[in-house]
Amino acid sequence: MSENFRSIETKFLDKTNRISFKYNGKKYYGYKGDTLASALLSNGVHLIGRSFKYHRPRGIMTCGSEEPNAIVQIGGNGSFTEPNVRATEQEIYEGLEASSQNCWPSVEFDIGGINNFISPVIPSGFYYKTFMWPKKFWYSLYEPAIRMSAGLGKSPTQPDPELYDHNHLHCDVLVVGGGISGIIAASISADNGNNTVLIDDKNSLGGSSIYQNNENFKIDDEISSIWLDKKIKELKNKKNLTIKRRTSLAAFHSYNYLLARENLADHKSLDKRLNKLRQRLWKIRAKKVILATGAIERPLIFNNNDRPGVMLANSVKKYIDYYGVRCGDKNIIFTNNDSAYETAISLNKKGINVSIVDIRNNSSSILVKNAKDAGIKIYWNNTVVNTKGYRKIKSIQIMEMSKDGTNVVGKKTNLPCDNLSISGGWTPMVHLFTQSGGKLKFRDSDQIFLPNTEMSDQISVGSCNGDFELDDVIKNTVSECKNFISTSVTDYDSLKVSCPKQKENKNIWLLPNDKPLGKTKPFLDFQNDSTAKDIKLAMREGFKSIEHVKRYTTTGMGTDQGKLANMHALGIISETAGVKMGSLGTTTFRPPYTPLTFGTIVGRNVGTFFDITRKTPIHEWHKNHKAEFENVGQWKRAWYYPKDGESMHQAVQRESKAARESAGILDASTLGKIDIKGTDASEFLNRVYTNAWSKLGIGKCRYGLMLNEDGMVYDDGVTTRLDENHYVMTTTTGGAANVLSKLEDYLQTEWPELDVWLTSVTDHYATASVCGPNSKNILKKLFPILEFNDGNFPHMSFKNTELDGINCRIMRISFTGEHSYEINIESKYGKSLWEKCMDAGKEFNITPYGTETMHLLRAEKGFIIVGQDTDGTMTPIDLQMDWIVSKKKYDFIGKRSLYRSDTMREDRKQLVGLLTDNPNEILEEGAQIVQDEKKQPIEMLGHVTSSYFSPNLNRSIALAVVKNGKNLKGQKLLVPMKDKTINVTVSDFIFFDSKNERLNA
Amino acid sequence: MKNKYSIISLLKNSLSYHENWQQAWRDPEPKKEYDAVIIGGGGHGLATAFYLAKKHNMKNIAVVEKGWIGGGNTGRNTTIIRSNYLWDASAGLYDHALKLWESLSQEINYNVMFSQRGVMNLAHNLQDVRDLKRRTHANRLNGIDAEWLSTEEVKKFCPIINTSPNIRYPVLGGTLQRRAGTARHDAVAWGYARGADAMGVDVIQNCEVKGIKRKGDAVEGIETTKGFIKTKKIGVVAAGHSSVIANMAGIRLPLESKPLQALVSEPVKPIINTVVMSNAVHAYVSQSDKGELVIGAGTDAYVSYTQRGSHDVVEGTLKAILELYPIFSRMKMLRQWGGIVDICPDASPIISKTSIKGLYFNCGWGTGGFKATPGSGDLFAHTIANDEPHSLNAAFNINRFVSGDLVDEHGAAAVAH
Amino acid sequence: MLNINFPKIEKKDYPNLELNLVEPIHKLNLRGKNRDFFTKAGRILSIMLPTEPNTSATIKSISALWLSPDEWMIYGKDIDKNLMLSLDSEISKLNLGSVTDVSDQWVLINMRGKNVFEVLSKGSPFDFNKFKDTKNVTVQTLLNHVDVILHQNDTNNLDLFVRKSFSEHLWLWINDSSRSL
Amino acid sequence: MFIITCPFCGERDQSEFSAGGEAHIIRPKQPTELSDDEWADFLFMRKNIKGVQFERWNHAHGCRKWFNVIRDTSNDKIHAVYKMGEKPPSD
């Protein structure tokens, strides 16, 4: 296809770089620098998609991020596919594939178009009023039908082939927007020694001023665009200034924290993008922010204002002046203000047919005079009452307006056209300002919201601050910036600016029509198909708040987030309700400013980097020995070590037997370890644990239970007294960080008088736990100088020693019930220590075991695991651990809570053992326990917390918490499963070696 | 009821260009006195008023709302409805609500689009498995539908989940409640308001409560921006602002109000036909009738009434979404927002009398109040009308924080709502 | 003899960035607040413990990093067992404060080159603008959600401390980020 | 994401800190003397102020010190920070 609508050459496109792309399967050409929209327009393609609800044909309306209609699926069907891309922002690249959305079988012939014909029956909110009868049809018919119509584009179905990056950026001044006011602001800021960053979402700077070629706009006697072009060139050499193009601000949070998306690859062809960075999210902290985000043109609201070919006037100007593309051969401009005359003059100069319909009576500005002089036909005091043309506008009907502007009079005039450029004035882009917490004020003269009070150090300059005339923009931007960054002189102080003063516009939110509103379709939200009559319907039904109207009619909830629709919705609401617009407020502008890719928000934190992986110093050994790993918090722990095809069950049975029969070894390095020093260390432990510590001998170990202030078990572990004022505490793996921070909290805030120092040494030590009847023999081999008799080295004691000259701490403590030692060594020797243990234990068949076997072994002994056998609702008394709760101590964390009416109840859930009547039946952890299955409602007494098949007892065992359990020993209870009921008997929770004989074996 | 909504009424009204629809609710000025006043025009407050009028014949009542009805957490949540709670008290409460949801559209003649597409909770570590199985067993015995799914069954039920064993926290299984699902959040507030209004309840918007007037240990009325309103019974359903009202009445509550965020993607054609929640890999997602992915983020840890949370929370949530659904990487976030949720130490609500006669609180719903809306309203209405709790909300009294008899829903089987 | 094993961290070169493992090296955690503690520590180490936040003091090859008003990290090639013993006996044992050997608690990675801060900025919210032009400064912050201590020895030359169990993960991240410099 | 000025380390990003709830709730020195009501007050009851609130923050990923912050919960503006044990600035 040739580009029949490319009228002129411009410097903004690279004419030497012709690019082919596909749209709906058809090949087209454009140039480097074209957006998909400009390239399609140059080929005469206007019809882009179908609207959400009525499936009406829609075309390109704008040239920027406010585009409601021209959204397409990009990147074909493969992994690069992306839904809902605005054709007005997507730059074309060689091989780009784009297709229309929300239409079937094609955008030209769309079955969904039938909705347009039933539209009288489906006004806003119709679905709340129907589909209720008969009830069962909701599930079988109505809901699936509603679901089917959901959505615009299609979700990708393959993983993303591109990468994303994050970067933090700290600067003195961030300037958002590279139009003329942003350029001036950035330049002043950088010139005054501020580390300044200027970002702009386009691929080139200059905003709409850079293609301004009307000789009425001059700065220092040059056409404004030529002057601006020079300034942009100067910027590039400025110190302190960083310019980021293709970077759009997504969110402006409080404390001047801003998020900006830098586009690195979306304009490049796909073959250059695989596994490369696509976008970067800049997390910006700016001391000061200058918003120069500009304004967008308002549409006009009249009957059938949504046809392909109806465009915003300033966009039509950009297409001709920037891209060299004319949007029609027979253009009509429909306006309520002077700015659209620039478009008319620009088209006229290129010999393109254009006429104007103006709802005003007259205007005496230079622009209007120029238009008249150029012979452009102007229909004053007229409004468009209808448009015709299904897939592309063909003609419009205009009528004269009554004096007060509320009605139309006289006869209709038919005007043929292939483009209708509409202009309803300008709306400052205050979205980012309000995102940051800023409050707006309303300016009646031109019916706009403006920044009023801000929450952080920032200013808004240029048209986003309500300055629309070039001289005002420059003058006010300069003076605001001087004030903002405290400087008195700038390069821009004595600029000579001339521009045509534009006259006030005539704002009518909903233009009058000869037909009753009910018979017309004046669209406000083009994407979601909400019309002025929907707004009025909502208000009639009592939805008066703007948020109600928005939600009821879905106005402003499309992918453009109502950038075009919201002001008119507000205007019509205030008119209908008869209240002042300024008093209504606005709906909340929520981040992001334009939709932001999930991948960009996540950055490189995917896959491996989804979460931290913590490894022990012995991890490599486990891996090399085919261990399966269990995630425990962020740790990877060896779970079990299957040997040649063993199942988990088989491996665990083998490991457990070995540990009890001869020797086992466990990597216990993940346990939290806190070094505690200070003259008040014992007193500190007295306060944080339930039991007493002062009398613990040096070199002795003791198990401690830590509660929350609410009396519930929080953590447990063995603490060793290394010296008079020196302890080392161990915590659970998962609890380590929280315990340390909790203890620091108490020390710093509640007990600052205590002389206690805490230092984490979790990572400093590797810990190998050797257990089993032969553990002593193995340690004897490793530490020949150490006396291992019970007199010198009894259970619950500690020795400081050396292995090959390296210091080791050995605790004789046991979590398995076996004679057992925990050897701690500097972690760089951890793997080597482990290997030495394996060597020394070879003759005893030392067997490495993982967490599963550890859990089994401790369950045989009735030792709890905090978090598995407790759930934040268990007191130590509930665990039948009364022995560890000191009655003598005046206070400890959580003590008071144990004496509340509920925590003192005798029939709370208590830890018990459960034995199945069938010894081979293993209860499911989590299974519920009842006494009477028949009684309704069924009373659940508790649940199974831990359950295993014990190879050492040759039967299944389980721990459970059961209501009044401590009084139920010997009682038969039931465990009802989905398909059967299991008979169990309450037992003691110590199943194995209840006299602890093995500890000293 | 005033003009009944149906396809017939839609057709009839289309003939007059929909210009003859009645107001869904009036816009009344407050009367001098009511038999009861509900503070807070969210779903829970409006439902309370609806059931007070419908079941307890209390029609001279008002709902006062600071802003616009349904503008708080009702209109800001991710609309998940389920009843698969662990403890008996919670299961009773939430399943009562779920049963009401099942015929709510018909009851209030307003289509709340309750969609029972199922809610799946995923397990990612062994303790998750234990906790979720424990909950499944408890649910089954409590008569609540719940199934345990293996990893393969999870994949079958929702094929787009990444169930590879090689991800950081592989899916080890999950639970499914098929009766659970989602509803259209705004419709719930609007439907109850319309229903209550039809029975004579005054729904008064833009009416901020400025004070609670007490005489001794009983309430006398409320000071509002629209003047003093006399009443002997005040039901406070003010969600994030509960403590503000409590402070006016001179009582303290065990609440903290924190920002909770949520977000939606751009709309796409149907891609996920259920609700999937994951606690360990903190993410939950469903797809709305418009096609947006509706994604719940977490709460921040600090008190804030700003309705905005920190970006880290959103980033963390999307990170989890991409871990479980790598295909969503190129999807785009359209809109994010925050609400203020009032959280109790045990993650269970308070539906209770207070030490002040005639003052009732319904609060502490934290991140999960939407699902309970009909049940909460019904039981709170019962409590207000009878000055005694219903057996289903007896456990959710304020005194539990003194006795220690908490309903600890995060201690046990912590599940994001 | 026992073998030494460190996390899998090897020397790596990227454009204007060189990464090196600096191990083994002794590291000590000092905590205390009274005057005797400062005097003793200063005398034994021949360094006045810095009291200004986020600064460090280096004499010969021993550096003392401020971690908090009552906590310091001491590290360097010249630290030996004897020095550690005398600190322990004259501070810990006399209850003036605490001295804890944390040599293996932390892994030390040296980063040098112009792109050091480019990489750090990808994962740290800290404002390095002033930091990067200052010598003998230190900061504890987050890098890709991992706690780190950074100590700038010289321009574009800094030591990064990370807890050992996190070190391989962070190392992978640093390399992943460095590849896209 | 706030910027919080740690009284020791200076201005840092919020992500380095963890929030610790309402400040100046002193743990009773003699809990056993308290009634259940009084103890519940300490354990659970919070002012949860909308407006200027005194609260605790911990520079968890920095110097690990706890300190107090005066913050307006209605707009998240931080008015002052001060160390544990210090009196709040009078203004």
Short mmCIF file of N, CA and C in Angstrom, two decimals, chain C residues 2-66:
data_model
loop_
_atom_site.label_atom_id
_atom_site.label_comp_id
_atom_site.label_asym_id
_atom_site.label_seq_id
_atom_site.Cartn_x
_atom_site.Cartn_y
_atom_site.Cartn_z
N LEU C 2 41.32 -29.03 58.57
CA LEU C 2 40.01 -28.61 58.07
C LEU C 2 40.19 -27.73 56.84
N ASN C 3 39.37 -27.95 55.87
CA ASN C 3 39.41 -27.10 54.68
C ASN C 3 38.51 -25.90 54.86
N ILE C 4 38.87 -24.86 54.14
CA ILE C 4 38.05 -23.65 54.16
C ILE C 4 37.14 -23.66 52.94
N ASN C 5 35.89 -23.37 53.17
CA ASN C 5 34.95 -23.24 52.04
C ASN C 5 34.20 -21.92 52.11
N PHE C 6 34.26 -21.20 51.04
CA PHE C 6 33.50 -19.96 50.98
C PHE C 6 32.36 -20.11 50.00
N PRO C 7 31.40 -19.24 50.13
CA PRO C 7 30.34 -19.25 49.12
C PRO C 7 30.94 -19.10 47.73
N LYS C 8 30.18 -19.55 46.74
CA LYS C 8 30.72 -19.57 45.38
C LYS C 8 30.78 -18.15 44.80
N ILE C 9 31.80 -17.45 45.21
CA ILE C 9 31.99 -16.07 44.75
C ILE C 9 33.39 -15.96 44.19
N GLU C 10 33.50 -15.68 42.91
CA GLU C 10 34.83 -15.55 42.31
C GLU C 10 34.99 -14.16 41.74
N LYS C 11 36.20 -13.84 41.43
CA LYS C 11 36.49 -12.54 40.82
C LYS C 11 35.72 -12.40 39.51
N LYS C 12 35.14 -11.23 39.33
CA LYS C 12 34.38 -10.98 38.10
C LYS C 12 34.69 -9.59 37.58
N ASP C 13 34.76 -9.48 36.27
CA ASP C 13 34.98 -8.17 35.67
C ASP C 13 33.84 -7.79 34.76
N TYR C 14 33.39 -6.58 34.93
CA TYR C 14 32.36 -6.01 34.05
C TYR C 14 32.87 -4.65 33.61
N PRO C 15 32.19 -4.04 32.66
CA PRO C 15 32.65 -2.71 32.24
C PRO C 15 32.75 -1.77 33.44
N ASN C 16 33.94 -1.28 33.71
CA ASN C 16 34.17 -0.35 34.81
C ASN C 16 33.68 -0.87 36.16
N LEU C 17 33.78 -2.16 36.33
CA LEU C 17 33.38 -2.75 37.60
C LEU C 17 34.13 -4.05 37.80
N GLU C 18 34.79 -4.13 38.97
CA GLU C 18 35.52 -5.33 39.30
C GLU C 18 35.03 -5.82 40.64
N LEU C 19 34.71 -7.09 40.70
CA LEU C 19 34.17 -7.66 41.93
C LEU C 19 35.15 -8.71 42.45
N ASN C 20 35.42 -8.65 43.76
CA ASN C 20 36.36 -9.60 44.35
C ASN C 20 35.88 -10.06 45.72
N LEU C 21 36.11 -11.32 46.00
CA LEU C 21 35.87 -11.81 47.36
C LEU C 21 37.10 -11.48 48.21
N VAL C 22 36.88 -10.90 49.38
CA VAL C 22 38.00 -10.57 50.27
C VAL C 22 37.91 -11.47 51.50
N GLU C 23 38.32 -12.70 51.36
CA GLU C 23 38.23 -13.63 52.48
C GLU C 23 39.44 -14.55 52.44
N PRO C 24 39.90 -15.08 53.59
CA PRO C 24 39.36 -14.81 54.92
C PRO C 24 39.88 -13.49 55.47
N ILE C 25 39.06 -12.87 56.26
CA ILE C 25 39.49 -11.65 56.92
C ILE C 25 38.74 -11.56 58.25
N HIS C 26 39.43 -11.13 59.27
CA HIS C 26 38.78 -11.09 60.58
C HIS C 26 37.84 -9.91 60.69
N LYS C 27 36.72 -10.17 61.36
CA LYS C 27 35.73 -9.12 61.59
C LYS C 27 35.25 -9.26 63.02
N LEU C 28 35.10 -8.13 63.64
CA LEU C 28 34.65 -8.14 65.03
C LEU C 28 33.49 -7.20 65.20
N ASN C 29 32.57 -7.61 66.05
CA ASN C 29 31.49 -6.72 66.41
C ASN C 29 31.75 -6.19 67.81
N LEU C 30 31.81 -4.88 67.94
CA LEU C 30 32.04 -4.26 69.24
C LEU C 30 30.79 -3.53 69.68
N ARG C 31 30.39 -3.75 70.92
CA ARG C 31 29.26 -3.00 71.44
C ARG C 31 29.62 -2.46 72.81
N GLY C 32 29.23 -1.23 73.06
CA GLY C 32 29.50 -0.63 74.35
C GLY C 32 29.15 0.83 74.31
N LYS C 33 29.11 1.46 75.49
CA LYS C 33 28.77 2.88 75.46
C LYS C 33 29.48 3.72 76.50
N ASN C 34 30.10 3.08 77.49
CA ASN C 34 30.70 3.96 78.50
C ASN C 34 32.12 4.38 78.12
N ARG C 35 32.63 5.31 78.88
CA ARG C 35 33.90 5.93 78.50
C ARG C 35 35.06 4.93 78.52
N ASP C 36 35.03 4.06 79.54
CA ASP C 36 36.10 3.07 79.64
C ASP C 36 36.13 2.16 78.41
N PHE C 37 34.94 1.86 77.94
CA PHE C 37 34.86 1.03 76.74
C PHE C 37 35.57 1.70 75.58
N PHE C 38 35.28 3.00 75.39
CA PHE C 38 35.91 3.73 74.28
C PHE C 38 37.42 3.79 74.44
N THR C 39 37.83 4.06 75.66
CA THR C 39 39.27 4.19 75.93
C THR C 39 39.99 2.88 75.64
N LYS C 40 39.41 1.82 76.21
CA LYS C 40 40.05 0.51 76.04
C LYS C 40 40.11 0.12 74.57
N ALA C 41 38.97 0.24 73.92
CA ALA C 41 38.90 -0.17 72.53
C ALA C 41 39.88 0.65 71.70
N GLY C 42 39.90 1.94 71.97
CA GLY C 42 40.79 2.82 71.23
C GLY C 42 42.24 2.45 71.42
N ARG C 43 42.57 2.11 72.65
CA ARG C 43 43.95 1.81 72.95
C ARG C 43 44.38 0.49 72.30
N ILE C 44 43.54 -0.50 72.44
CA ILE C 44 43.92 -1.81 71.91
C ILE C 44 43.98 -1.79 70.39
N LEU C 45 43.02 -1.10 69.78
CA LEU C 45 42.96 -1.09 68.31
C LEU C 45 43.81 0.01 67.69
N SER C 46 44.26 0.95 68.55
CA SER C 46 44.94 2.16 68.07
C SER C 46 44.05 2.96 67.11
N ILE C 47 42.75 2.84 67.35
CA ILE C 47 41.80 3.64 66.55
C ILE C 47 40.77 4.20 67.50
N MET C 48 40.47 5.47 67.34
CA MET C 48 39.33 6.01 68.06
C MET C 48 38.08 5.52 67.36
N LEU C 49 37.21 4.83 68.10
CA LEU C 49 35.97 4.38 67.46
C LEU C 49 35.19 5.60 66.98
N PRO C 50 34.82 5.62 65.72
CA PRO C 50 34.11 6.81 65.23
C PRO C 50 32.74 6.94 65.89
N THR C 51 32.42 8.15 66.30
CA THR C 51 31.12 8.36 66.94
C THR C 51 30.17 9.12 66.03
N GLU C 52 30.73 9.61 64.92
CA GLU C 52 29.85 10.28 63.98
C GLU C 52 29.16 9.22 63.11
N PRO C 53 27.83 9.30 63.04
CA PRO C 53 27.10 8.29 62.27
C PRO C 53 27.61 8.15 60.83
N ASN C 54 27.58 6.95 60.34
CA ASN C 54 27.88 6.65 58.94
C ASN C 54 29.32 6.96 58.54
N THR C 55 30.22 6.98 59.54
CA THR C 55 31.62 7.21 59.18
C THR C 55 32.46 6.01 59.62
N SER C 56 33.70 6.04 59.17
CA SER C 56 34.61 4.97 59.56
C SER C 56 35.96 5.58 59.88
N ALA C 57 36.77 4.80 60.55
CA ALA C 57 38.15 5.23 60.80
C ALA C 57 39.05 4.08 60.41
N THR C 58 40.12 4.41 59.71
CA THR C 58 41.03 3.35 59.29
C THR C 58 42.44 3.74 59.67
N ILE C 59 43.11 2.82 60.33
CA ILE C 59 44.53 3.05 60.60
C ILE C 59 45.26 1.79 60.19
N LYS C 60 46.29 1.96 59.42
CA LYS C 60 46.95 0.84 58.77
C LYS C 60 45.88 0.02 58.06
N SER C 61 45.79 -1.26 58.38
CA SER C 61 44.77 -2.00 57.64
C SER C 61 43.62 -2.41 58.53
N ILE C 62 43.42 -1.68 59.61
CA ILE C 62 42.26 -1.97 60.45
C ILE C 62 41.25 -0.83 60.31
N SER C 63 40.02 -1.21 60.05
CA SER C 63 38.98 -0.20 59.93
C SER C 63 37.92 -0.43 60.99
N ALA C 64 37.40 0.68 61.50
CA ALA C 64 36.29 0.61 62.44
C ALA C 64 35.12 1.34 61.81
N LEU C 65 34.02 0.63 61.64
CA LEU C 65 32.84 1.22 61.02
C LEU C 65 31.78 1.50 62.08
N TRP C 66 31.24 2.69 62.02
CA TRP C 66 30.12 3.03 62.90
C TRP C 66 28.89 2.26 62.44
#
